Coordinates of C-alpha atoms in Angstrom, one line a residue:
Chain A
M83 CA -9.2 -37.7 180.0
Q84 CA -11.0 -40.7 181.5
E85 CA -11.9 -40.8 185.1
N86 CA -9.6 -43.7 186.0
E87 CA -6.8 -42.0 184.1
K88 CA -7.3 -38.8 186.1
G89 CA -7.1 -40.6 189.4
R90 CA -3.9 -42.3 188.3
R91 CA -2.3 -39.0 187.3
D92 CA -3.4 -37.3 190.5
F93 CA -1.9 -40.2 192.5
M94 CA 1.4 -39.9 190.6
G95 CA 1.5 -36.1 191.2
M96 CA 0.8 -36.5 194.9
A97 CA 3.4 -39.3 195.2
L98 CA 6.0 -37.1 193.5
G99 CA 5.1 -34.2 195.6
A100 CA 5.4 -36.2 198.8
C101 CA 8.8 -37.6 197.9
A102 CA 10.0 -34.1 197.0
A103 CA 8.6 -32.7 200.2
V104 CA 10.4 -35.3 202.3
G105 CA 13.7 -34.6 200.4
G106 CA 13.2 -30.9 200.8
V107 CA 12.6 -31.1 204.6
G108 CA 15.7 -33.4 204.8
A109 CA 17.8 -30.9 202.9
L110 CA 16.6 -28.0 205.1
Y111 CA 17.5 -30.0 208.2
A112 CA 21.0 -30.8 206.8
A113 CA 21.4 -27.1 205.9
K114 CA 20.4 -26.0 209.4
R115 CA 22.9 -28.5 211.0
S116 CA 25.7 -27.3 208.7
W117 CA 25.3 -23.9 210.2
D118 CA 25.4 -25.2 213.8
P119 CA 28.5 -24.5 215.9
L120 CA 31.0 -27.4 215.3
P121 CA 31.3 -29.9 218.2
S122 CA 34.9 -28.8 218.7
V123 CA 33.7 -25.2 219.1
A124 CA 30.7 -26.1 221.3
A125 CA 32.9 -28.2 223.6
A126 CA 35.4 -25.4 224.1
G127 CA 36.2 -26.6 227.5
F128 CA 36.6 -25.3 230.9
T129 CA 38.9 -22.5 231.9
E130 CA 40.6 -22.5 235.2
I131 CA 41.8 -19.2 236.6
D132 CA 43.9 -18.6 239.8
V133 CA 42.7 -15.6 241.7
S134 CA 45.2 -15.8 244.6
G135 CA 47.5 -13.1 243.2
A136 CA 44.7 -10.6 242.4
Q137 CA 45.1 -7.0 243.5
P138 CA 42.1 -5.1 244.9
N139 CA 40.4 -2.7 242.5
V140 CA 42.5 -3.9 239.6
L141 CA 40.5 -5.4 236.8
N142 CA 41.8 -8.7 235.3
V143 CA 40.3 -9.8 232.0
E144 CA 40.4 -13.5 231.3
K145 CA 39.1 -15.4 228.3
W146 CA 36.5 -18.1 228.3
R147 CA 34.7 -19.4 225.2
G148 CA 36.1 -16.5 223.2
K149 CA 34.4 -14.0 225.7
P150 CA 36.2 -11.7 228.0
I151 CA 35.7 -12.5 231.7
F152 CA 36.0 -9.6 234.2
V153 CA 37.7 -10.6 237.5
L154 CA 37.7 -7.8 240.0
K155 CA 38.8 -8.2 243.6
K156 CA 36.8 -5.8 245.7
T157 CA 38.5 -3.5 248.3
E158 CA 37.3 -3.7 251.9
D159 CA 35.3 -0.5 251.7
M160 CA 33.4 -1.4 248.5
E161 CA 29.8 -2.3 249.1
K162 CA 28.9 -5.9 249.7
D163 CA 26.6 -7.5 247.1
E164 CA 24.6 -10.7 246.8
R165 CA 26.5 -11.3 243.5
D166 CA 29.9 -11.3 245.1
V167 CA 31.9 -14.5 244.6
I168 CA 33.8 -15.4 247.8
V169 CA 37.1 -17.0 247.4
G170 CA 38.8 -17.5 250.7
K171 CA 38.3 -14.2 252.5
D172 CA 38.1 -12.1 249.4
R173 CA 35.1 -10.9 247.5
F174 CA 35.2 -10.8 243.7
L175 CA 33.1 -9.7 240.8
I176 CA 33.1 -12.4 238.3
A177 CA 31.2 -11.5 235.1
I178 CA 31.2 -11.9 231.4
G179 CA 32.7 -8.6 230.2
L180 CA 30.1 -7.8 227.5
C181 CA 27.6 -5.0 227.9
T182 CA 24.1 -6.5 228.2
H183 CA 22.9 -3.9 225.7
L184 CA 24.7 -4.9 222.5
G185 CA 27.8 -6.8 223.5
C186 CA 30.6 -4.2 223.6
I187 CA 33.3 -4.5 226.3
P188 CA 32.9 -1.8 229.0
A189 CA 36.1 -0.2 230.3
Y190 CA 36.8 -0.1 234.1
K191 CA 37.3 3.3 235.7
D192 CA 39.1 2.4 238.9
G193 CA 38.8 5.9 240.3
E194 CA 35.0 5.8 240.1
H195 CA 34.6 2.0 240.7
K196 CA 32.5 1.9 237.5
F197 CA 32.4 0.2 234.2
K198 CA 31.6 2.5 231.3
C199 CA 30.6 1.2 227.8
A200 CA 31.9 3.4 224.9
C201 CA 29.3 2.1 222.4
H202 CA 26.1 3.5 223.7
G203 CA 27.1 5.0 227.1
G204 CA 25.9 2.3 229.4
E205 CA 27.4 2.1 233.0
F206 CA 27.7 -0.7 235.6
D207 CA 28.9 -0.5 239.2
A208 CA 31.6 -2.6 240.7
S209 CA 29.0 -5.4 241.4
G210 CA 28.0 -5.4 237.7
H211 CA 24.6 -3.7 238.2
Q212 CA 23.5 -1.4 235.4
I213 CA 23.3 2.1 236.8
F214 CA 23.0 4.3 233.6
G215 CA 22.0 4.1 230.0
P216 CA 20.5 1.4 227.8
P217 CA 21.7 -1.9 229.4
P218 CA 18.6 -3.7 230.5
S219 CA 20.2 -6.1 233.0
P220 CA 23.4 -6.5 235.1
L221 CA 26.6 -8.1 233.7
V222 CA 26.1 -11.8 233.3
I223 CA 27.8 -14.2 235.8
P224 CA 29.3 -17.2 233.9
P225 CA 28.9 -20.7 235.3
F226 CA 31.7 -21.1 237.9
K227 CA 33.0 -23.4 240.6
V228 CA 35.2 -22.3 243.4
N229 CA 38.1 -24.7 243.9
G230 CA 40.5 -23.5 246.6
T231 CA 42.0 -20.3 245.3
K232 CA 41.0 -21.2 241.8
L233 CA 37.8 -20.7 239.8
V234 CA 36.7 -23.2 237.1
L235 CA 34.6 -21.4 234.5
G236 CA 32.1 -23.4 232.6
E237 CA 31.2 -25.7 235.5
E238 CA 28.2 -25.0 237.7
G239 CA 29.4 -25.2 241.4
P240 CA 27.1 -24.9 244.4
E241 CA 27.7 -21.2 244.8
Y242 CA 26.7 -20.6 241.2
K243 CA 23.6 -22.8 241.5
K244 CA 22.5 -20.8 244.5
M245 CA 22.8 -17.5 242.7
K246 CA 21.1 -19.0 239.7
D247 CA 18.1 -20.1 241.8
A248 CA 17.9 -16.7 243.4
G249 CA 17.9 -15.2 239.9
L250 CA 21.0 -13.2 240.4
I251 CA 23.2 -14.3 237.5
A252 CA 21.9 -11.7 235.0
Chain N
M53 CA 9.3 -27.1 162.7
A54 CA 10.4 -23.6 162.1
H55 CA 12.0 -22.7 158.8
F56 CA 15.8 -22.6 158.6
D57 CA 17.4 -21.0 155.6
E58 CA 20.1 -23.3 154.4
N59 CA 22.0 -20.4 152.7
A60 CA 22.2 -18.3 155.9
K61 CA 25.8 -17.8 156.9
P62 CA 26.6 -19.2 160.4
F63 CA 26.4 -16.5 163.0
S64 CA 25.0 -13.9 160.6
N65 CA 22.0 -11.8 161.7
K66 CA 19.5 -14.0 159.9
W67 CA 21.1 -17.3 161.1
L68 CA 20.9 -16.0 164.7
D69 CA 17.4 -14.7 164.3
E70 CA 16.1 -18.0 163.1
R71 CA 17.7 -19.8 166.1
I72 CA 17.3 -17.4 169.1
G73 CA 14.9 -14.8 167.9
L74 CA 17.6 -12.1 167.9
N75 CA 15.5 -9.4 166.2
T76 CA 12.6 -9.9 168.5
L77 CA 14.9 -9.7 171.4
M78 CA 16.5 -6.5 170.2
R79 CA 13.1 -5.0 169.5
V80 CA 11.6 -5.8 172.9
L81 CA 14.6 -4.8 174.9
N82 CA 16.2 -2.1 172.9
T83 CA 14.9 -0.5 169.7
E84 CA 11.2 -0.6 170.6
Y85 CA 11.5 -0.3 174.4
W86 CA 10.2 3.3 174.6
I87 CA 11.5 5.9 177.1
P88 CA 9.8 9.2 177.6
K89 CA 11.6 12.3 176.5
N90 CA 10.4 14.3 179.4
I91 CA 13.0 13.1 182.0
N92 CA 16.3 14.4 183.4
F93 CA 19.7 13.1 184.5
L94 CA 18.2 11.5 187.6
W95 CA 16.7 8.8 185.3
A96 CA 20.2 7.6 184.4
M97 CA 20.8 6.4 188.0
G98 CA 19.6 2.9 187.2
M99 CA 22.2 2.3 184.6
V100 CA 24.8 4.0 186.7
L101 CA 24.0 1.5 189.4
A102 CA 24.2 -1.4 187.0
A103 CA 27.6 -0.2 185.8
T104 CA 28.8 0.2 189.4
F105 CA 27.6 -3.3 190.3
G106 CA 29.6 -4.6 187.2
I107 CA 32.7 -2.8 188.5
L108 CA 32.3 -4.2 192.0
L109 CA 32.0 -7.7 190.4
V110 CA 35.1 -7.4 188.3
S111 CA 37.3 -5.9 191.2
G112 CA 35.9 -8.6 193.5
I113 CA 37.0 -11.3 191.1
F114 CA 40.6 -10.1 191.3
L115 CA 40.5 -9.7 195.1
L116 CA 39.1 -13.3 195.3
M117 CA 42.3 -14.6 193.7
Y118 CA 44.4 -13.7 196.8
Y119 CA 42.0 -13.3 199.7
K120 CA 42.2 -16.1 202.4
P121 CA 38.9 -16.7 204.3
D122 CA 40.6 -17.8 207.5
A123 CA 40.6 -15.9 210.8
N124 CA 44.4 -16.2 211.1
L125 CA 45.2 -15.3 207.5
A126 CA 42.5 -12.9 206.3
F127 CA 43.9 -9.7 207.7
D128 CA 47.4 -10.2 206.2
S129 CA 46.1 -11.6 202.9
I130 CA 44.5 -8.2 202.3
N131 CA 46.7 -5.7 204.1
Y132 CA 50.0 -7.4 203.1
T133 CA 49.6 -9.7 200.1
I134 CA 46.9 -7.8 198.1
M135 CA 48.1 -4.3 199.1
S136 CA 51.9 -4.7 198.7
E137 CA 52.7 -7.8 196.7
V138 CA 50.0 -8.3 194.1
G139 CA 50.6 -6.1 191.1
Y140 CA 47.8 -3.4 191.1
G141 CA 46.2 -5.3 194.0
W142 CA 45.7 -1.9 195.7
L143 CA 43.7 -0.7 192.6
W144 CA 41.1 -3.6 193.0
R145 CA 40.8 -3.0 196.7
H146 CA 40.3 0.7 196.4
I147 CA 37.8 0.3 193.5
H148 CA 35.9 -2.3 195.6
G149 CA 35.9 -0.2 198.8
V150 CA 35.0 3.1 197.1
G151 CA 32.4 1.3 194.9
A152 CA 30.7 -0.3 197.9
S153 CA 30.3 3.1 199.5
I154 CA 29.3 5.1 196.4
V155 CA 26.8 2.5 195.3
F156 CA 24.7 3.4 198.3
L157 CA 24.9 7.1 197.5
I158 CA 23.5 6.3 194.1
I159 CA 20.9 3.9 195.6
Y160 CA 19.6 6.7 197.9
I161 CA 19.5 9.2 195.0
H162 CA 17.6 6.6 192.9
M163 CA 15.2 5.9 195.8
F164 CA 14.5 9.5 196.5
T165 CA 14.0 10.3 192.8
G166 CA 11.4 7.6 192.8
I167 CA 9.7 9.0 195.9
Y168 CA 9.8 12.6 194.6
Y169 CA 8.2 11.8 191.2
G170 CA 5.7 9.2 192.6
S171 CA 7.3 6.4 190.6
Y172 CA 6.1 3.7 193.0
K173 CA 2.5 4.3 192.4
R174 CA -0.3 2.6 190.4
G175 CA 1.2 0.1 188.0
R176 CA 4.7 0.6 189.3
E177 CA 4.4 -1.0 192.7
L178 CA 6.5 -4.1 191.7
I179 CA 9.3 -1.9 190.5
W180 CA 9.4 -0.3 193.9
L181 CA 9.2 -3.6 195.8
S182 CA 11.9 -5.3 193.7
G183 CA 14.1 -2.2 194.1
M184 CA 13.6 -2.4 197.9
G185 CA 14.6 -6.0 197.7
L186 CA 17.8 -4.9 196.0
F187 CA 18.4 -2.4 198.7
V188 CA 18.2 -5.1 201.4
A189 CA 20.4 -7.5 199.3
F190 CA 23.0 -4.7 198.8
S191 CA 22.9 -4.0 202.5
A192 CA 23.5 -7.7 203.3
E193 CA 26.3 -7.7 200.7
A194 CA 27.9 -4.7 202.2
F195 CA 27.7 -6.0 205.7
S196 CA 29.1 -9.5 204.8
G197 CA 31.9 -7.8 202.8
Y198 CA 32.8 -5.6 205.7
M199 CA 33.5 -8.7 207.8
L200 CA 36.2 -10.0 205.4
P201 CA 39.2 -7.8 206.2
W202 CA 38.9 -9.2 209.8
G203 CA 39.9 -5.9 211.4
Q204 CA 38.6 -4.4 214.6
M205 CA 35.6 -2.8 213.0
S206 CA 34.8 -6.0 211.1
Y207 CA 34.8 -8.0 214.3
W208 CA 32.9 -5.6 216.5
A209 CA 30.3 -4.6 213.8
G210 CA 29.8 -8.3 213.3
M211 CA 29.4 -8.8 217.1
V212 CA 26.9 -5.9 217.5
I213 CA 24.8 -6.7 214.3
T214 CA 24.5 -10.5 215.0
E215 CA 23.6 -9.6 218.6
L216 CA 20.5 -7.9 217.3
F217 CA 19.1 -11.3 216.3
A218 CA 18.8 -12.1 220.0
G219 CA 15.6 -10.0 219.9
G220 CA 16.3 -7.9 223.0
S221 CA 14.4 -9.4 225.9
L222 CA 13.6 -12.5 223.9
E223 CA 17.3 -13.5 224.6
A224 CA 17.5 -15.8 221.7
V225 CA 21.1 -16.5 222.4
G226 CA 20.9 -19.9 220.6
L227 CA 19.9 -18.2 217.4
V228 CA 22.8 -15.7 217.6
E229 CA 25.3 -18.6 218.2
W230 CA 23.7 -20.5 215.3
I231 CA 24.2 -17.6 213.0
R232 CA 27.8 -17.1 214.1
G233 CA 28.6 -20.8 214.3
D234 CA 30.4 -20.0 217.5
Y235 CA 29.9 -18.1 220.8
V236 CA 31.6 -15.1 219.3
P237 CA 32.6 -14.3 215.7
G238 CA 35.4 -16.7 214.8
D239 CA 36.6 -18.8 211.9
A240 CA 33.3 -20.5 211.2
Y241 CA 31.7 -17.1 211.2
L242 CA 34.2 -15.6 208.8
T243 CA 34.0 -18.5 206.3
R244 CA 30.2 -18.4 206.2
F245 CA 30.1 -14.7 205.6
F246 CA 32.7 -15.2 202.9
M247 CA 30.4 -17.7 201.2
L248 CA 27.4 -15.3 201.5
H249 CA 29.5 -12.4 200.1
V250 CA 31.0 -14.0 197.1
L251 CA 28.3 -16.4 196.0
L252 CA 24.8 -16.5 197.6
I253 CA 24.0 -12.8 197.9
P254 CA 25.5 -11.8 194.5
L255 CA 23.3 -14.5 192.9
V256 CA 20.3 -13.0 194.7
I257 CA 21.3 -9.5 193.5
I258 CA 21.6 -10.6 189.9
G259 CA 18.2 -12.3 190.1
L260 CA 16.6 -9.2 191.6
I261 CA 18.2 -7.0 189.0
V262 CA 16.6 -9.1 186.2
L263 CA 13.3 -8.9 188.1
H264 CA 13.6 -5.1 188.6
F265 CA 14.2 -4.6 184.8
G266 CA 11.3 -7.0 184.1
T267 CA 8.9 -5.1 186.3
L268 CA 9.8 -1.9 184.5
R269 CA 9.1 -3.1 181.0
L270 CA 5.3 -3.0 180.9
P271 CA 4.6 0.1 183.1
H272 CA 7.6 1.9 181.5
V273 CA 9.6 4.5 183.4
N274 CA 7.8 7.4 184.9
N275 CA 8.5 11.0 183.6
Q276 CA 8.9 14.4 185.1
E277 CA 5.2 15.2 185.1
G278 CA 3.8 11.8 185.9
E279 CA 2.1 12.0 182.6
E280 CA 0.4 8.8 181.3
I281 CA 1.8 8.5 177.8
D282 CA 0.0 6.6 175.0
Y283 CA 3.0 4.5 174.0
E284 CA 1.4 3.0 170.9
E285 CA 0.6 6.4 169.5
A286 CA 4.0 7.9 170.5
A287 CA 5.9 4.8 169.1
K288 CA 3.9 5.1 165.8
L289 CA 4.9 8.7 165.4
Y290 CA 8.6 7.9 166.1
K291 CA 8.6 5.0 163.7
E292 CA 7.0 7.1 161.0
G293 CA 9.9 9.5 161.3
N294 CA 8.1 12.2 163.3
V295 CA 10.8 11.9 165.8
K296 CA 10.4 15.5 167.0
E297 CA 6.6 15.2 167.6
S298 CA 6.8 11.9 169.4
K299 CA 7.0 11.9 173.2
V300 CA 9.3 8.9 173.3
I301 CA 12.7 7.7 172.2
P302 CA 14.0 4.1 172.0
F303 CA 16.0 2.8 175.0
S304 CA 18.9 1.8 172.7
P305 CA 20.7 3.4 171.1
V306 CA 19.1 6.8 171.8
F307 CA 18.4 6.8 175.5
L308 CA 21.5 4.6 176.3
S309 CA 23.7 7.3 174.7
K310 CA 22.4 9.8 177.2
D311 CA 22.9 7.2 180.0
L312 CA 26.5 6.8 178.8
F313 CA 27.0 10.5 179.0
V314 CA 25.9 10.7 182.7
M315 CA 27.9 7.5 183.4
G316 CA 31.0 9.3 181.9
V317 CA 30.6 12.2 184.3
Y318 CA 29.9 9.8 187.2
F319 CA 33.0 7.7 186.5
I320 CA 35.2 10.8 186.4
L321 CA 34.1 11.4 190.0
F322 CA 34.3 7.7 190.9
F323 CA 37.9 7.3 189.7
Y324 CA 38.9 10.6 191.2
L325 CA 37.8 9.1 194.6
V326 CA 39.5 5.8 193.8
F327 CA 42.8 7.4 193.1
Y328 CA 42.9 10.4 195.4
H329 CA 40.4 10.0 198.1
F330 CA 39.9 6.3 198.7
D331 CA 40.6 6.8 202.4
F332 CA 37.0 8.0 203.1
A333 CA 35.9 4.4 202.4
M334 CA 38.7 2.8 204.6
D335 CA 38.1 3.2 208.3
P336 CA 41.4 3.5 210.1
V337 CA 40.1 1.4 213.0
N338 CA 39.8 -1.5 210.6
F339 CA 43.5 -1.5 210.0
D340 CA 44.0 -3.1 213.5
P341 CA 43.5 -6.8 213.4
A342 CA 40.4 -8.2 215.1
D343 CA 40.7 -8.6 218.8
G344 CA 37.8 -10.1 220.8
L345 CA 39.2 -8.7 224.1
K346 CA 39.4 -5.1 223.1
T347 CA 36.4 -3.0 222.0
P348 CA 37.2 0.0 219.9
A349 CA 36.4 3.3 221.7
H350 CA 33.5 4.0 219.4
I351 CA 31.7 1.6 217.2
Y352 CA 29.8 2.9 214.3
P353 CA 28.6 1.5 211.0
E354 CA 29.5 2.8 207.5
W355 CA 27.8 6.0 206.6
Y356 CA 25.0 4.4 204.7
F357 CA 23.7 2.5 207.7
L358 CA 24.0 5.4 210.1
W359 CA 20.4 6.7 209.8
S360 CA 18.9 3.3 210.8
Y361 CA 21.6 2.8 213.5
E362 CA 20.5 6.2 215.0
I363 CA 16.9 5.0 215.1
L364 CA 18.1 2.0 217.2
R365 CA 20.3 3.9 219.6
P366 CA 18.4 6.5 221.5
F367 CA 15.7 4.2 222.8
S368 CA 15.7 1.5 225.5
K369 CA 16.8 -1.9 224.2
D370 CA 13.4 -3.5 223.2
I371 CA 11.8 -0.3 221.9
G372 CA 15.0 0.5 220.0
L373 CA 14.9 -2.9 218.3
I374 CA 11.2 -2.5 217.4
A375 CA 11.9 1.0 216.0
F376 CA 14.9 -0.3 214.1
A377 CA 12.9 -3.3 212.6
F378 CA 10.1 -0.8 211.6
A379 CA 12.7 1.5 209.9
Q380 CA 14.0 -1.5 207.9
V381 CA 10.7 -2.5 206.4
V382 CA 8.7 0.7 206.3
F383 CA 9.9 1.8 202.8
F384 CA 8.6 -1.4 201.4
L385 CA 5.1 -0.3 202.3
L386 CA 5.4 3.1 200.6
P387 CA 3.2 2.3 197.6
F388 CA 0.4 1.2 199.9
M389 CA 0.8 4.0 202.5
D390 CA 0.5 6.8 199.9
R391 CA -3.2 7.0 199.4
S392 CA -3.3 9.8 196.9
P393 CA -4.4 9.0 193.3
N394 CA -1.9 11.5 191.8
V395 CA 1.1 10.3 190.0
A396 CA 2.9 13.6 190.0
P397 CA 6.1 15.2 191.1
A398 CA 6.2 16.3 194.8
H399 CA 6.1 20.0 193.9
K400 CA 2.6 19.6 192.5
R401 CA 1.3 17.6 195.5
G402 CA 1.0 20.2 198.2
L403 CA 1.7 18.8 201.7
F404 CA 3.5 15.8 200.2
Q405 CA 6.2 18.1 199.0
I406 CA 6.8 19.3 202.6
W407 CA 6.7 15.7 203.8
F408 CA 9.3 14.7 201.2
W409 CA 11.8 17.3 202.2
V410 CA 11.3 16.8 205.9
L411 CA 11.9 13.1 205.5
L412 CA 15.1 13.7 203.5
V413 CA 16.5 16.3 205.9
D414 CA 15.5 14.1 208.9
M415 CA 17.4 11.2 207.5
I416 CA 20.5 13.4 206.9
I417 CA 20.3 14.6 210.5
L418 CA 20.0 11.0 211.7
T419 CA 23.0 10.1 209.6
A420 CA 25.1 12.9 211.1
M421 CA 24.0 12.0 214.7
G422 CA 24.6 8.3 214.2
K423 CA 28.3 9.0 213.6
L424 CA 28.8 11.0 216.9
P425 CA 29.8 9.2 220.1
P426 CA 26.8 8.6 222.4
T427 CA 28.2 10.8 225.2
D428 CA 27.0 14.4 224.2
P429 CA 23.6 14.9 225.7
T430 CA 22.6 17.7 223.3
F431 CA 23.3 15.5 220.2
A432 CA 21.7 12.5 221.9
F433 CA 18.6 14.6 222.3
V434 CA 18.7 15.7 218.7
G435 CA 19.1 12.1 217.7
L436 CA 16.1 11.1 219.8
V437 CA 13.9 13.8 218.3
S438 CA 14.9 12.9 214.7
A439 CA 14.2 9.2 215.4
V440 CA 10.8 9.9 216.8
L441 CA 10.0 12.2 213.9
F442 CA 11.1 9.5 211.4
L443 CA 8.6 7.0 213.0
L444 CA 5.8 9.7 213.0
M445 CA 6.4 10.5 209.3
W446 CA 4.6 7.3 208.1
P447 CA 1.2 7.7 209.8
I448 CA 1.4 11.4 208.7
L449 CA 2.0 10.3 205.1
I450 CA -1.2 8.2 205.2
I451 CA -3.2 11.1 206.5
I452 CA -1.9 13.8 204.2
T453 CA -2.1 11.7 201.1
K454 CA -5.7 10.6 202.0
F455 CA -6.8 14.3 201.9
E456 CA -4.7 15.2 198.9
K457 CA -6.7 16.8 196.2
K458 CA -6.9 15.0 192.9
I459 CA -5.0 16.9 190.2
E460 CA -7.2 17.3 187.1
K461 CA -5.8 16.1 183.8
G462 CA -4.2 18.8 181.8
A463 CA -3.9 21.1 184.8

């Protein structure tokens, strides 16, 4: 093969390779985007819950973005905690009801004031702190905003931001 | 231009041979693909697996006709439509469920046969690696298939397994949500795992099976003594008619007829399970529809994943994940961790024999412990000890095989 011929073929090979590479990267990006959560799913809106009728030491489970949300009104004699959400005069535990180990839903034992996870034996107290087993961190507090006797989940209110800055949400 | 005989009858042997090299193909893949005589029924497990995969494929095709990949419809399309309306729908479902469980039993037997006889060593590394690739692909196929009935175990197993991709303290929540296509397993999640289960992973499996067979062709299968056979000499003897003196037989029809016998015995057991004991492969918890707000009291995987689940469970989150990841890949490294030059059955390899049985028993204990609820402290401790032992077995393997004495030829 002549020198100029070789150069020409190398150029054609590289041009083809470059075009294929651009197309390949584009296709990979499209594939990645197709796996992304859909906008309708991602925008799954804000959930408003009314806590005025809550009974002390009775766990209510609400649903937000497909996840269970624990709403537990604390009794007077339950220990105060920095993670308590105060609505009116009442103190609440508001937390995503998924064990921080591997995402099972712990069950509330009202006699012991404890959450127990059946999957791997993890336990949390009534403020959501991990007290036994494999969970590495407390139950996560979802973004919330206090609005009278109501809570808006998904929106970051001032109380939530304060907790977040103090590193208390998880 | 090749020569084409104008008198050859269409589709006759000669006509086909001139066009697609039929005779060469038959020779390379069947009549002159030599199999040692010195093997036992454990060497039939490969073809048993291929046949089971075929049965899973056929039963899956019929299930596919009525299954609806939709979070609202999936559960009823199986438990109502397929089970009570479709003629013999129950048969396909029970074959598919039993087959998915039993295929792992045979895979484990196939794997441990390979480990016992050293069939992953010198020249056969790629057989082992492609086989491990198949193990991973079958695991992914089993997991994705387990999502499809959309019962409680489908949902919660899906939740727990996808959560693993958050990488513990790395908290890669974005990656988990990307895999799920949602904050929690939902419709998008179900449809993508449906796609993986019925198309992408089966394609990968078929490709890997072809590769696995391909890697076997030149090194040939191992034999009970790990003997290096002179295939040219043995084949010459066989072709000359000295069938008795030759150390080999052709794959087809001679070896295949033995394979078919073992398969016959296997399928009697298989269909006994399908017709009379299919319930072992059907978890009762999965007959409750998926409910994201109610965790089942005790979440456990199918029996074939229990040993690795039990390696995850007794440790703290991050260490558990690392141990689990290690257990998933460590078998791939076997050909490179076994430093001994001997290709021989375990009972001729001294300490390796003890290592083999300890590993097997340890994995059976891990499997038993993985099924138990996490509440009993004694069993939790047994699980922890077995998990630590499993992790230690691999450095021990390197050491004992490094000092293994070379077995002299003819000894």
